[in-house]
mmCIF file of C-alpha atoms in Angstrom:
data_model
loop_
_atom_site.group_PDB
_atom_site.id
_atom_site.type_symbol
_atom_site.label_atom_id
_atom_site.label_comp_id
_atom_site.label_asym_id
_atom_site.label_seq_id
_atom_site.Cartn_x
_atom_site.Cartn_y
_atom_site.Cartn_z
ATOM 1 C CA UNK A 1 0.033 -0.137 0.329
ATOM 2 C CA UNK A 2 2.961 2.201 0.690
ATOM 3 C CA UNK A 3 4.763 1.289 -2.134
ATOM 4 C CA UNK A 4 1.054 2.586 -4.304
ATOM 5 C CA UNK A 5 1.188 5.140 -2.717
ATOM 6 C CA UNK A 6 4.675 6.159 -3.016
ATOM 7 C CA UNK A 7 4.429 5.865 -6.982
ATOM 8 C CA UNK A 8 1.225 7.758 -6.698
ATOM 9 C CA UNK A 9 2.900 10.761 -5.371
ATOM 10 C CA UNK A 10 5.595 10.136 -7.591
ATOM 11 C CA UNK A 11 3.919 10.420 -10.914
ATOM 12 C CA UNK A 12 1.619 13.318 -9.537
ATOM 13 C CA UNK A 13 4.540 15.313 -8.536
ATOM 14 C CA UNK A 14 6.244 14.528 -12.085
ATOM 15 C CA UNK A 15 3.301 15.684 -13.844
ATOM 16 C CA UNK A 16 2.873 18.845 -12.431
ATOM 17 C CA UNK A 17 6.277 19.108 -13.770
ATOM 18 C CA UNK A 18 5.636 18.183 -16.760
ATOM 19 C CA UNK A 19 2.484 20.372 -16.791
ATOM 20 C CA UNK A 20 4.894 23.640 -15.366
ATOM 21 C CA UNK A 21 8.012 23.304 -17.952
ATOM 22 C CA UNK A 22 4.592 22.019 -20.836
ATOM 23 C CA UNK A 23 3.099 26.421 -20.501
ATOM 24 C CA UNK A 24 6.570 27.389 -20.919
ATOM 25 C CA UNK A 25 7.482 29.092 -24.451
ATOM 26 C CA UNK A 26 11.027 30.104 -25.784
ATOM 27 C CA UNK A 27 11.927 32.919 -27.314
ATOM 28 C CA UNK A 28 10.148 34.381 -30.044
ATOM 29 C CA UNK A 29 13.829 35.030 -31.973
ATOM 30 C CA UNK A 30 16.956 32.867 -32.639
ATOM 31 C CA UNK A 31 18.545 31.220 -30.759
ATOM 32 C CA UNK A 32 15.128 29.695 -29.011
ATOM 33 C CA UNK A 33 16.351 28.767 -25.551
ATOM 34 C CA UNK A 34 19.102 31.038 -24.951
ATOM 35 C CA UNK A 35 18.369 34.806 -23.418
ATOM 36 C CA UNK A 36 18.312 37.602 -24.822
ATOM 37 C CA UNK A 37 18.593 41.297 -23.763
ATOM 38 C CA UNK A 38 16.099 42.654 -22.603
ATOM 39 C CA UNK A 39 15.114 46.508 -22.506
ATOM 40 C CA UNK A 40 12.472 47.130 -20.937
ATOM 41 C CA UNK A 41 10.491 45.591 -18.184
ATOM 42 C CA UNK A 42 6.901 45.157 -17.635
ATOM 43 C CA UNK A 43 5.602 47.522 -15.535
ATOM 44 C CA UNK A 44 7.738 50.117 -16.700
ATOM 45 C CA UNK A 45 6.360 54.160 -16.954
ATOM 46 C CA UNK A 46 5.226 54.859 -20.679
ATOM 47 C CA UNK A 47 5.264 58.423 -20.241
ATOM 48 C CA UNK A 48 4.661 61.079 -23.158
ATOM 49 C CA UNK A 49 4.827 64.487 -21.447
ATOM 50 C CA UNK A 50 2.706 67.755 -23.480
ATOM 51 C CA UNK A 51 4.900 70.813 -21.999
ATOM 52 C CA UNK A 52 8.627 70.861 -22.412
ATOM 53 C CA UNK A 53 11.139 69.829 -19.669
ATOM 54 C CA UNK A 54 11.655 73.472 -18.735
ATOM 55 C CA UNK A 55 8.176 74.202 -17.963
ATOM 56 C CA UNK A 56 6.085 72.031 -16.186
ATOM 57 C CA UNK A 57 6.956 69.272 -18.270
ATOM 58 C CA UNK A 58 6.980 66.741 -14.633
ATOM 59 C CA UNK A 59 4.011 68.119 -12.908
ATOM 60 C CA UNK A 60 2.321 68.601 -16.649
ATOM 61 C CA UNK A 61 -0.489 66.762 -18.460
ATOM 62 C CA UNK A 62 0.385 63.973 -21.420
ATOM 63 C CA UNK A 63 -0.426 60.921 -21.576
ATOM 64 C CA UNK A 64 0.657 58.364 -19.090
ATOM 65 C CA UNK A 65 1.012 54.298 -18.574
ATOM 66 C CA UNK A 66 2.439 50.780 -17.703
ATOM 67 C CA UNK A 67 4.092 49.090 -20.080
ATOM 68 C CA UNK A 68 2.655 46.018 -20.828
ATOM 69 C CA UNK A 69 4.598 43.733 -22.611
ATOM 70 C CA UNK A 70 8.827 42.980 -22.340
ATOM 71 C CA UNK A 71 11.442 45.203 -25.081
ATOM 72 C CA UNK A 72 13.328 42.485 -26.381
ATOM 73 C CA UNK A 73 16.374 43.763 -27.972
ATOM 74 C CA UNK A 74 17.082 42.845 -31.521
ATOM 75 C CA UNK A 75 18.432 44.212 -34.514
ATOM 76 C CA UNK A 76 16.919 45.548 -37.997
ATOM 77 C CA UNK A 77 16.359 42.695 -40.375
ATOM 78 C CA UNK A 78 15.905 39.959 -37.128
ATOM 79 C CA UNK A 79 13.018 37.377 -38.394
ATOM 80 C CA UNK A 80 10.270 36.996 -34.951
ATOM 81 C CA UNK A 81 8.633 33.579 -34.919
ATOM 82 C CA UNK A 82 5.289 33.373 -33.024
ATOM 83 C CA UNK A 83 5.978 32.082 -28.874
ATOM 84 C CA UNK A 84 3.397 29.038 -29.044
ATOM 85 C CA UNK A 85 1.990 27.673 -31.883
ATOM 86 C CA UNK A 86 -1.784 29.358 -33.341
ATOM 87 C CA UNK A 87 -3.819 31.510 -35.803
ATOM 88 C CA UNK A 88 -2.335 35.310 -36.460
ATOM 89 C CA UNK A 89 -3.939 38.635 -37.018
ATOM 90 C CA UNK A 90 -2.800 41.780 -37.668
ATOM 91 C CA UNK A 91 -2.975 44.301 -35.022
ATOM 92 C CA UNK A 92 -1.913 47.827 -37.754
ATOM 93 C CA UNK A 93 0.719 47.818 -40.151
ATOM 94 C CA UNK A 94 3.592 47.180 -37.530
ATOM 95 C CA UNK A 95 2.563 44.466 -35.340
ATOM 96 C CA UNK A 96 0.947 40.962 -35.451
ATOM 97 C CA UNK A 97 -1.223 38.690 -32.639
ATOM 98 C CA UNK A 98 -1.183 35.265 -33.003
ATOM 99 C CA UNK A 99 -4.179 32.905 -30.377
ATOM 100 C CA UNK A 100 -3.101 29.886 -29.344
ATOM 101 C CA UNK A 101 -5.873 27.037 -28.726
ATOM 102 C CA UNK A 102 -5.736 27.751 -24.488
ATOM 103 C CA UNK A 103 -6.935 30.870 -25.347
ATOM 104 C CA UNK A 104 -3.651 33.054 -24.085
ATOM 105 C CA UNK A 105 -2.761 35.229 -27.111
ATOM 106 C CA UNK A 106 0.305 36.999 -28.144
ATOM 107 C CA UNK A 107 1.123 40.379 -29.352
ATOM 108 C CA UNK A 108 4.550 41.493 -31.589
ATOM 109 C CA UNK A 109 4.874 44.935 -31.755
ATOM 110 C CA UNK A 110 7.312 46.853 -34.163
ATOM 111 C CA UNK A 111 8.127 44.307 -36.811
ATOM 112 C CA UNK A 112 7.338 44.214 -40.184
ATOM 113 C CA UNK A 113 4.879 41.277 -41.044
ATOM 114 C CA UNK A 114 4.921 38.453 -43.207
ATOM 115 C CA UNK A 115 1.599 37.254 -42.471
ATOM 116 C CA UNK A 116 -2.090 38.043 -43.174
ATOM 117 C CA UNK A 117 -5.282 37.331 -41.006
ATOM 118 C CA UNK A 118 -6.150 33.812 -40.506
ATOM 119 C CA UNK A 119 -3.449 32.015 -41.237
ATOM 120 C CA UNK A 120 -1.331 29.005 -39.179
ATOM 121 C CA UNK A 121 1.370 29.683 -37.559
ATOM 122 C CA UNK A 122 3.872 27.084 -35.684
ATOM 123 C CA UNK A 123 6.296 28.036 -32.659
ATOM 124 C CA UNK A 124 9.691 28.049 -33.785
ATOM 125 C CA UNK A 125 9.122 27.538 -37.666
ATOM 126 C CA UNK A 126 7.059 30.213 -39.515
ATOM 127 C CA UNK A 127 8.528 33.317 -39.238
ATOM 128 C CA UNK A 128 5.543 36.207 -38.270
ATOM 129 C CA UNK A 129 7.424 39.513 -39.070
ATOM 130 C CA UNK A 130 10.646 40.919 -39.185
ATOM 131 C CA UNK A 131 12.416 43.743 -36.464
ATOM 132 C CA UNK A 132 11.808 47.464 -38.273
ATOM 133 C CA UNK A 133 13.889 49.714 -39.089
ATOM 134 C CA UNK A 134 15.003 51.660 -35.582
ATOM 135 C CA UNK A 135 13.518 49.805 -33.801
ATOM 136 C CA UNK A 136 15.970 47.976 -32.402
ATOM 137 C CA UNK A 137 13.712 44.973 -30.806
ATOM 138 C CA UNK A 138 10.665 43.387 -31.001
ATOM 139 C CA UNK A 139 8.024 44.409 -27.763
ATOM 140 C CA UNK A 140 6.053 40.740 -26.756
ATOM 141 C CA UNK A 141 2.726 40.985 -24.841
ATOM 142 C CA UNK A 142 1.339 38.347 -23.634
ATOM 143 C CA UNK A 143 -2.503 38.034 -22.492
ATOM 144 C CA UNK A 144 -4.472 35.944 -20.502
ATOM 145 C CA UNK A 145 -8.295 35.469 -19.705
ATOM 146 C CA UNK A 146 -8.254 39.171 -21.151
ATOM 147 C CA UNK A 147 -5.536 40.334 -18.844
ATOM 148 C CA UNK A 148 -1.909 41.502 -20.006
ATOM 149 C CA UNK A 149 0.340 39.197 -18.135
ATOM 150 C CA UNK A 150 3.992 39.213 -17.573
ATOM 151 C CA UNK A 151 5.551 37.119 -19.644
ATOM 152 C CA UNK A 152 8.389 36.781 -17.175
ATOM 153 C CA UNK A 153 6.933 34.964 -14.855
ATOM 154 C CA UNK A 154 6.899 31.519 -14.451
ATOM 155 C CA UNK A 155 5.393 29.332 -17.000
ATOM 156 C CA UNK A 156 6.339 32.088 -19.307
ATOM 157 C CA UNK A 157 9.692 32.882 -20.943
ATOM 158 C CA UNK A 158 12.348 30.641 -21.189
ATOM 159 C CA UNK A 159 15.163 30.506 -20.557
ATOM 160 C CA UNK A 160 14.701 33.503 -18.260
ATOM 161 C CA UNK A 161 17.284 33.953 -15.309
ATOM 162 C CA UNK A 162 18.107 37.455 -13.590
ATOM 163 C CA UNK A 163 21.363 38.083 -10.605
ATOM 164 C CA UNK A 164 21.348 41.626 -10.748
ATOM 165 C CA UNK A 165 19.739 43.126 -7.678
ATOM 166 C CA UNK A 166 17.475 45.943 -7.959
ATOM 167 C CA UNK A 167 18.925 49.400 -5.869
ATOM 168 C CA UNK A 168 16.692 51.120 -3.801
ATOM 169 C CA UNK A 169 18.424 54.578 -4.511
ATOM 170 C CA UNK A 170 16.697 56.620 -1.660
ATOM 171 C CA UNK A 171 14.026 57.343 0.328
ATOM 172 C CA UNK A 172 12.473 61.189 -0.061
ATOM 173 C CA UNK A 173 9.115 62.980 2.353
ATOM 174 C CA UNK A 174 7.879 65.920 0.282
ATOM 175 C CA UNK A 175 5.809 68.638 0.745
ATOM 176 C CA UNK A 176 1.704 68.068 -0.960
ATOM 177 C CA UNK A 177 2.811 68.829 -4.689
ATOM 178 C CA UNK A 178 6.142 69.029 -4.563
ATOM 179 C CA UNK A 179 9.425 67.372 -6.175
ATOM 180 C CA UNK A 180 11.651 68.933 -3.618
ATOM 181 C CA UNK A 181 12.510 66.640 -0.545
ATOM 182 C CA UNK A 182 12.015 68.217 2.862
ATOM 183 C CA UNK A 183 14.395 67.566 6.289
ATOM 184 C CA UNK A 184 14.208 65.065 8.322
ATOM 185 C CA UNK A 185 14.536 66.309 11.604
ATOM 186 C CA UNK A 186 11.223 67.772 11.623
ATOM 187 C CA UNK A 187 8.001 67.187 9.411
ATOM 188 C CA UNK A 188 5.055 68.590 10.150
ATOM 189 C CA UNK A 189 1.887 68.620 7.706
ATOM 190 C CA UNK A 190 0.361 67.442 4.268
ATOM 191 C CA UNK A 191 3.696 65.140 2.791
ATOM 192 C CA UNK A 192 4.509 61.808 0.837
ATOM 193 C CA UNK A 193 7.207 59.471 0.698
ATOM 194 C CA UNK A 194 8.707 58.604 -2.498
ATOM 195 C CA UNK A 195 11.134 55.560 -2.864
ATOM 196 C CA UNK A 196 13.666 56.368 -5.876
ATOM 197 C CA UNK A 197 14.453 52.768 -6.755
ATOM 198 C CA UNK A 198 15.329 50.987 -10.052
ATOM 199 C CA UNK A 199 16.869 47.769 -12.149
ATOM 200 C CA UNK A 200 19.218 46.631 -14.587
ATOM 201 C CA UNK A 201 18.870 44.406 -16.889
ATOM 202 C CA UNK A 202 20.298 40.457 -16.368
ATOM 203 C CA UNK A 203 22.207 40.682 -19.095
ATOM 204 C CA UNK A 204 23.567 43.776 -21.039
ATOM 205 C CA UNK A 205 21.513 45.932 -23.675
ATOM 206 C CA UNK A 206 23.215 46.888 -26.317
ATOM 207 C CA UNK A 207 23.017 50.475 -28.874
ATOM 208 C CA UNK A 208 21.633 53.499 -27.523
ATOM 209 C CA UNK A 209 19.677 52.049 -24.809
ATOM 210 C CA UNK A 210 22.684 50.507 -22.922
ATOM 211 C CA UNK A 211 23.283 50.752 -19.167
ATOM 212 C CA UNK A 212 19.080 52.249 -19.003
ATOM 213 C CA UNK A 213 17.367 50.927 -15.743
ATOM 214 C CA UNK A 214 14.465 48.899 -15.762
ATOM 215 C CA UNK A 215 11.600 48.511 -13.168
ATOM 216 C CA UNK A 216 11.592 46.054 -10.733
ATOM 217 C CA UNK A 217 8.848 43.331 -9.911
ATOM 218 C CA UNK A 218 7.858 44.207 -6.618
ATOM 219 C CA UNK A 219 7.711 47.404 -4.569
ATOM 220 C CA UNK A 220 6.682 46.826 -0.564
ATOM 221 C CA UNK A 221 6.512 48.982 2.298
ATOM 222 C CA UNK A 222 5.700 49.473 6.059
ATOM 223 C CA UNK A 223 6.179 52.488 8.811
ATOM 224 C CA UNK A 224 6.340 51.777 12.132
ATOM 225 C CA UNK A 225 6.915 54.239 15.043
ATOM 226 C CA UNK A 226 10.554 53.795 16.510
ATOM 227 C CA UNK A 227 9.416 52.833 19.696
ATOM 228 C CA UNK A 228 7.597 49.690 17.911
ATOM 229 C CA UNK A 229 3.594 50.553 16.870
ATOM 230 C CA UNK A 230 3.664 49.566 13.665
ATOM 231 C CA UNK A 231 1.022 51.867 11.154
ATOM 232 C CA UNK A 232 1.774 50.169 7.516
ATOM 233 C CA UNK A 233 2.196 46.396 7.758
ATOM 234 C CA UNK A 234 4.264 45.406 5.050
ATOM 235 C CA UNK A 235 2.300 46.325 1.658
ATOM 236 C CA UNK A 236 3.175 46.612 -2.000
ATOM 237 C CA UNK A 237 3.282 49.650 -3.614
ATOM 238 C CA UNK A 238 3.580 48.585 -7.503
ATOM 239 C CA UNK A 239 3.406 45.049 -8.203
ATOM 240 C CA UNK A 240 4.279 43.455 -11.553
ATOM 241 C CA UNK A 241 4.723 40.566 -10.855
ATOM 242 C CA UNK A 242 1.428 38.806 -12.461
ATOM 243 C CA UNK A 243 -0.601 41.242 -14.177
ATOM 244 C CA UNK A 244 -0.435 45.668 -14.054
ATOM 245 C CA UNK A 245 -2.509 47.670 -12.177
ATOM 246 C CA UNK A 246 -5.411 49.918 -13.733
ATOM 247 C CA UNK A 247 -4.085 52.703 -16.371
ATOM 248 C CA UNK A 248 -5.814 55.132 -14.089
ATOM 249 C CA UNK A 249 -3.980 54.276 -11.031
ATOM 250 C CA UNK A 250 -0.786 54.864 -12.720
ATOM 251 C CA UNK A 251 0.358 58.575 -10.227
ATOM 252 C CA UNK A 252 -0.670 55.416 -7.519
ATOM 253 C CA UNK A 253 2.209 53.664 -8.398
ATOM 254 C CA UNK A 254 4.777 56.243 -9.672
ATOM 255 C CA UNK A 255 5.234 59.553 -7.580
ATOM 256 C CA UNK A 256 5.678 63.014 -9.640
ATOM 257 C CA UNK A 257 9.594 63.020 -11.047
ATOM 258 C CA UNK A 258 8.852 59.974 -13.195
ATOM 259 C CA UNK A 259 9.844 59.311 -16.713
ATOM 260 C CA UNK A 260 10.724 56.708 -19.064
ATOM 261 C CA UNK A 261 13.536 55.886 -20.971
ATOM 262 C CA UNK A 262 14.169 58.433 -23.057
ATOM 263 C CA UNK A 263 11.328 60.376 -22.431
ATOM 264 C CA UNK A 264 9.842 62.798 -24.852
ATOM 265 C CA UNK A 265 8.449 66.394 -23.604
ATOM 266 C CA UNK A 266 6.327 67.948 -25.930
ATOM 267 C CA UNK A 267 8.175 67.682 -29.578
ATOM 268 C CA UNK A 268 11.654 67.145 -28.171
ATOM 269 C CA UNK A 269 13.006 63.089 -27.367
ATOM 270 C CA UNK A 270 16.108 62.932 -24.827
ATOM 271 C CA UNK A 271 18.300 59.795 -25.179
ATOM 272 C CA UNK A 272 18.690 59.570 -21.201
ATOM 273 C CA UNK A 273 18.218 57.105 -18.597
ATOM 274 C CA UNK A 274 14.653 57.110 -17.132
ATOM 275 C CA UNK A 275 14.068 57.854 -13.087
ATOM 276 C CA UNK A 276 11.376 55.354 -11.643
ATOM 277 C CA UNK A 277 9.621 57.073 -8.180
ATOM 278 C CA UNK A 278 7.446 55.063 -6.334
ATOM 279 C CA UNK A 279 4.605 56.457 -4.555
ATOM 280 C CA UNK A 280 4.457 55.247 -0.928
ATOM 281 C CA UNK A 281 1.683 57.601 0.422
ATOM 282 C CA UNK A 282 -0.560 59.593 -1.467
ATOM 283 C CA UNK A 283 -1.404 62.482 1.228
ATOM 284 C CA UNK A 284 0.205 61.375 5.035
ATOM 285 C CA UNK A 285 -1.545 64.334 7.684
ATOM 286 C CA UNK A 286 0.477 64.484 10.447
ATOM 287 C CA UNK A 287 -1.601 65.717 12.914
ATOM 288 C CA UNK A 288 -3.031 61.295 12.991
ATOM 289 C CA UNK A 289 0.115 60.621 14.160
ATOM 290 C CA UNK A 290 1.614 60.765 17.786
ATOM 291 C CA UNK A 291 4.442 63.481 17.763
ATOM 292 C CA UNK A 292 8.090 60.791 17.759
ATOM 293 C CA UNK A 293 10.582 59.135 15.178
ATOM 294 C CA UNK A 294 8.791 56.805 13.010
ATOM 295 C CA UNK A 295 11.179 54.294 9.857
ATOM 296 C CA UNK A 296 9.304 53.824 6.190
ATOM 297 C CA UNK A 297 11.307 50.645 5.057
ATOM 298 C CA UNK A 298 11.031 49.886 1.528
ATOM 299 C CA UNK A 299 11.962 46.379 -0.299
ATOM 300 C CA UNK A 300 13.124 46.190 -4.034
ATOM 301 C CA UNK A 301 12.476 43.090 -5.764
ATOM 302 C CA UNK A 302 12.458 40.892 -9.356
ATOM 303 C CA UNK A 303 10.832 38.455 -10.898
ATOM 304 C CA UNK A 304 14.314 36.354 -9.724
ATOM 305 C CA UNK A 305 13.755 37.021 -5.982
ATOM 306 C CA UNK A 306 16.795 38.894 -5.990
ATOM 307 C CA UNK A 307 16.250 41.999 -3.501
ATOM 308 C CA UNK A 308 17.942 44.596 -1.152
ATOM 309 C CA UNK A 309 15.833 47.604 1.154
ATOM 310 C CA UNK A 310 16.657 50.576 3.127
ATOM 311 C CA UNK A 311 14.746 52.745 5.367
ATOM 312 C CA UNK A 312 14.634 56.745 6.324
ATOM 313 C CA UNK A 313 14.101 57.773 9.618
ATOM 314 C CA UNK A 314 12.180 61.248 9.955
ATOM 315 C CA UNK A 315 10.720 62.695 13.288
ATOM 316 C CA UNK A 316 6.687 63.525 13.072
ATOM 317 C CA UNK A 317 6.198 67.361 15.005
ATOM 318 C CA UNK A 318 3.506 68.896 15.039
ATOM 319 C CA UNK A 319 2.463 72.548 15.972
ATOM 320 C CA UNK A 320 -1.071 72.262 17.407
ATOM 321 C CA UNK A 321 -1.137 76.015 17.267
ATOM 322 C CA UNK A 322 -0.956 76.326 12.939
ATOM 323 C CA UNK A 323 -3.991 75.087 11.495
ATOM 324 C CA UNK A 324 -2.141 72.248 9.699
ATOM 325 C CA UNK A 325 -0.433 70.773 12.048
ATOM 326 C CA UNK A 326 3.103 73.101 11.596
ATOM 327 C CA UNK A 327 3.476 76.586 13.481
ATOM 328 C CA UNK A 328 2.517 79.247 12.221
ATOM 329 C CA UNK A 329 4.542 81.550 10.007
ATOM 330 C CA UNK A 330 5.647 85.002 11.967
ATOM 331 C CA UNK A 331 4.139 87.802 9.862
ATOM 332 C CA UNK A 332 6.927 89.580 7.929
ATOM 333 C CA UNK A 333 7.816 92.649 9.356
ATOM 334 C CA UNK A 334 6.703 95.647 5.905
ATOM 335 C CA UNK A 335 10.465 97.685 4.875
#
């Protein structure tokens, strides 16, 4: 009986392993079973500011979205293949989608299509297009049950290894509606807490995007008083490990001051590294917190569990004489 049970458990485990392996898929460019450089991550900020950088660009209006796939570096003319067999359709003159029998849909952007609607295409065998001139990458989006899915998640693109560690650059306290940090020694009024963080691509990226950052997959934070009282118990601010937040929450996840790699302000594009700031709090009214020393702790992680963290200690010093929690400003003397 025990031998039968052991055999049953072994078969069950092997079936699960085989099922997980079967759900993984190859890279869309050759060699299929080798990892390629990724120059943009799932969840990276996508910013298009209407105003110039020198006016109110960072605070101004624009188009703001989460990157809904991964950008795989590849030179112009590289053949692109479907990662899963299925039925092809043209999204537009530079993009193709392939729907698999299991209901998943994969989209390939920045390519010159070689297929027409209804073509049956085979993974690893059918060329569905070629990387466009000046694109230098193919964008891959995976859709499961009408929701975009991170292609780097377990069961997604394979092989994928990552030994780089995301960097938490700093934690800042800001006055409301300001991009300038406050000194942490004497905090009052309504403020926001912001973390500046980034990750490094696991493989070097060639070309104009060499050395540019990508976003971590997970940003978590906690807030506690140094005497031990916990106010925020460790919650995610940004979590791109499986799917994406809704677009309207962009500025709840990212903080003002964020912009993408090679950002556009008005009609000008700047080929410079992006800056990723994460909005730990929207409006933190210090009047709801007892005066004392607090610590905001942040931890950033990637898709393979590499992580780093840090904390910022600050002192809340409310003055009840001030209506907003800060000491009243002394009236200026007239000359």
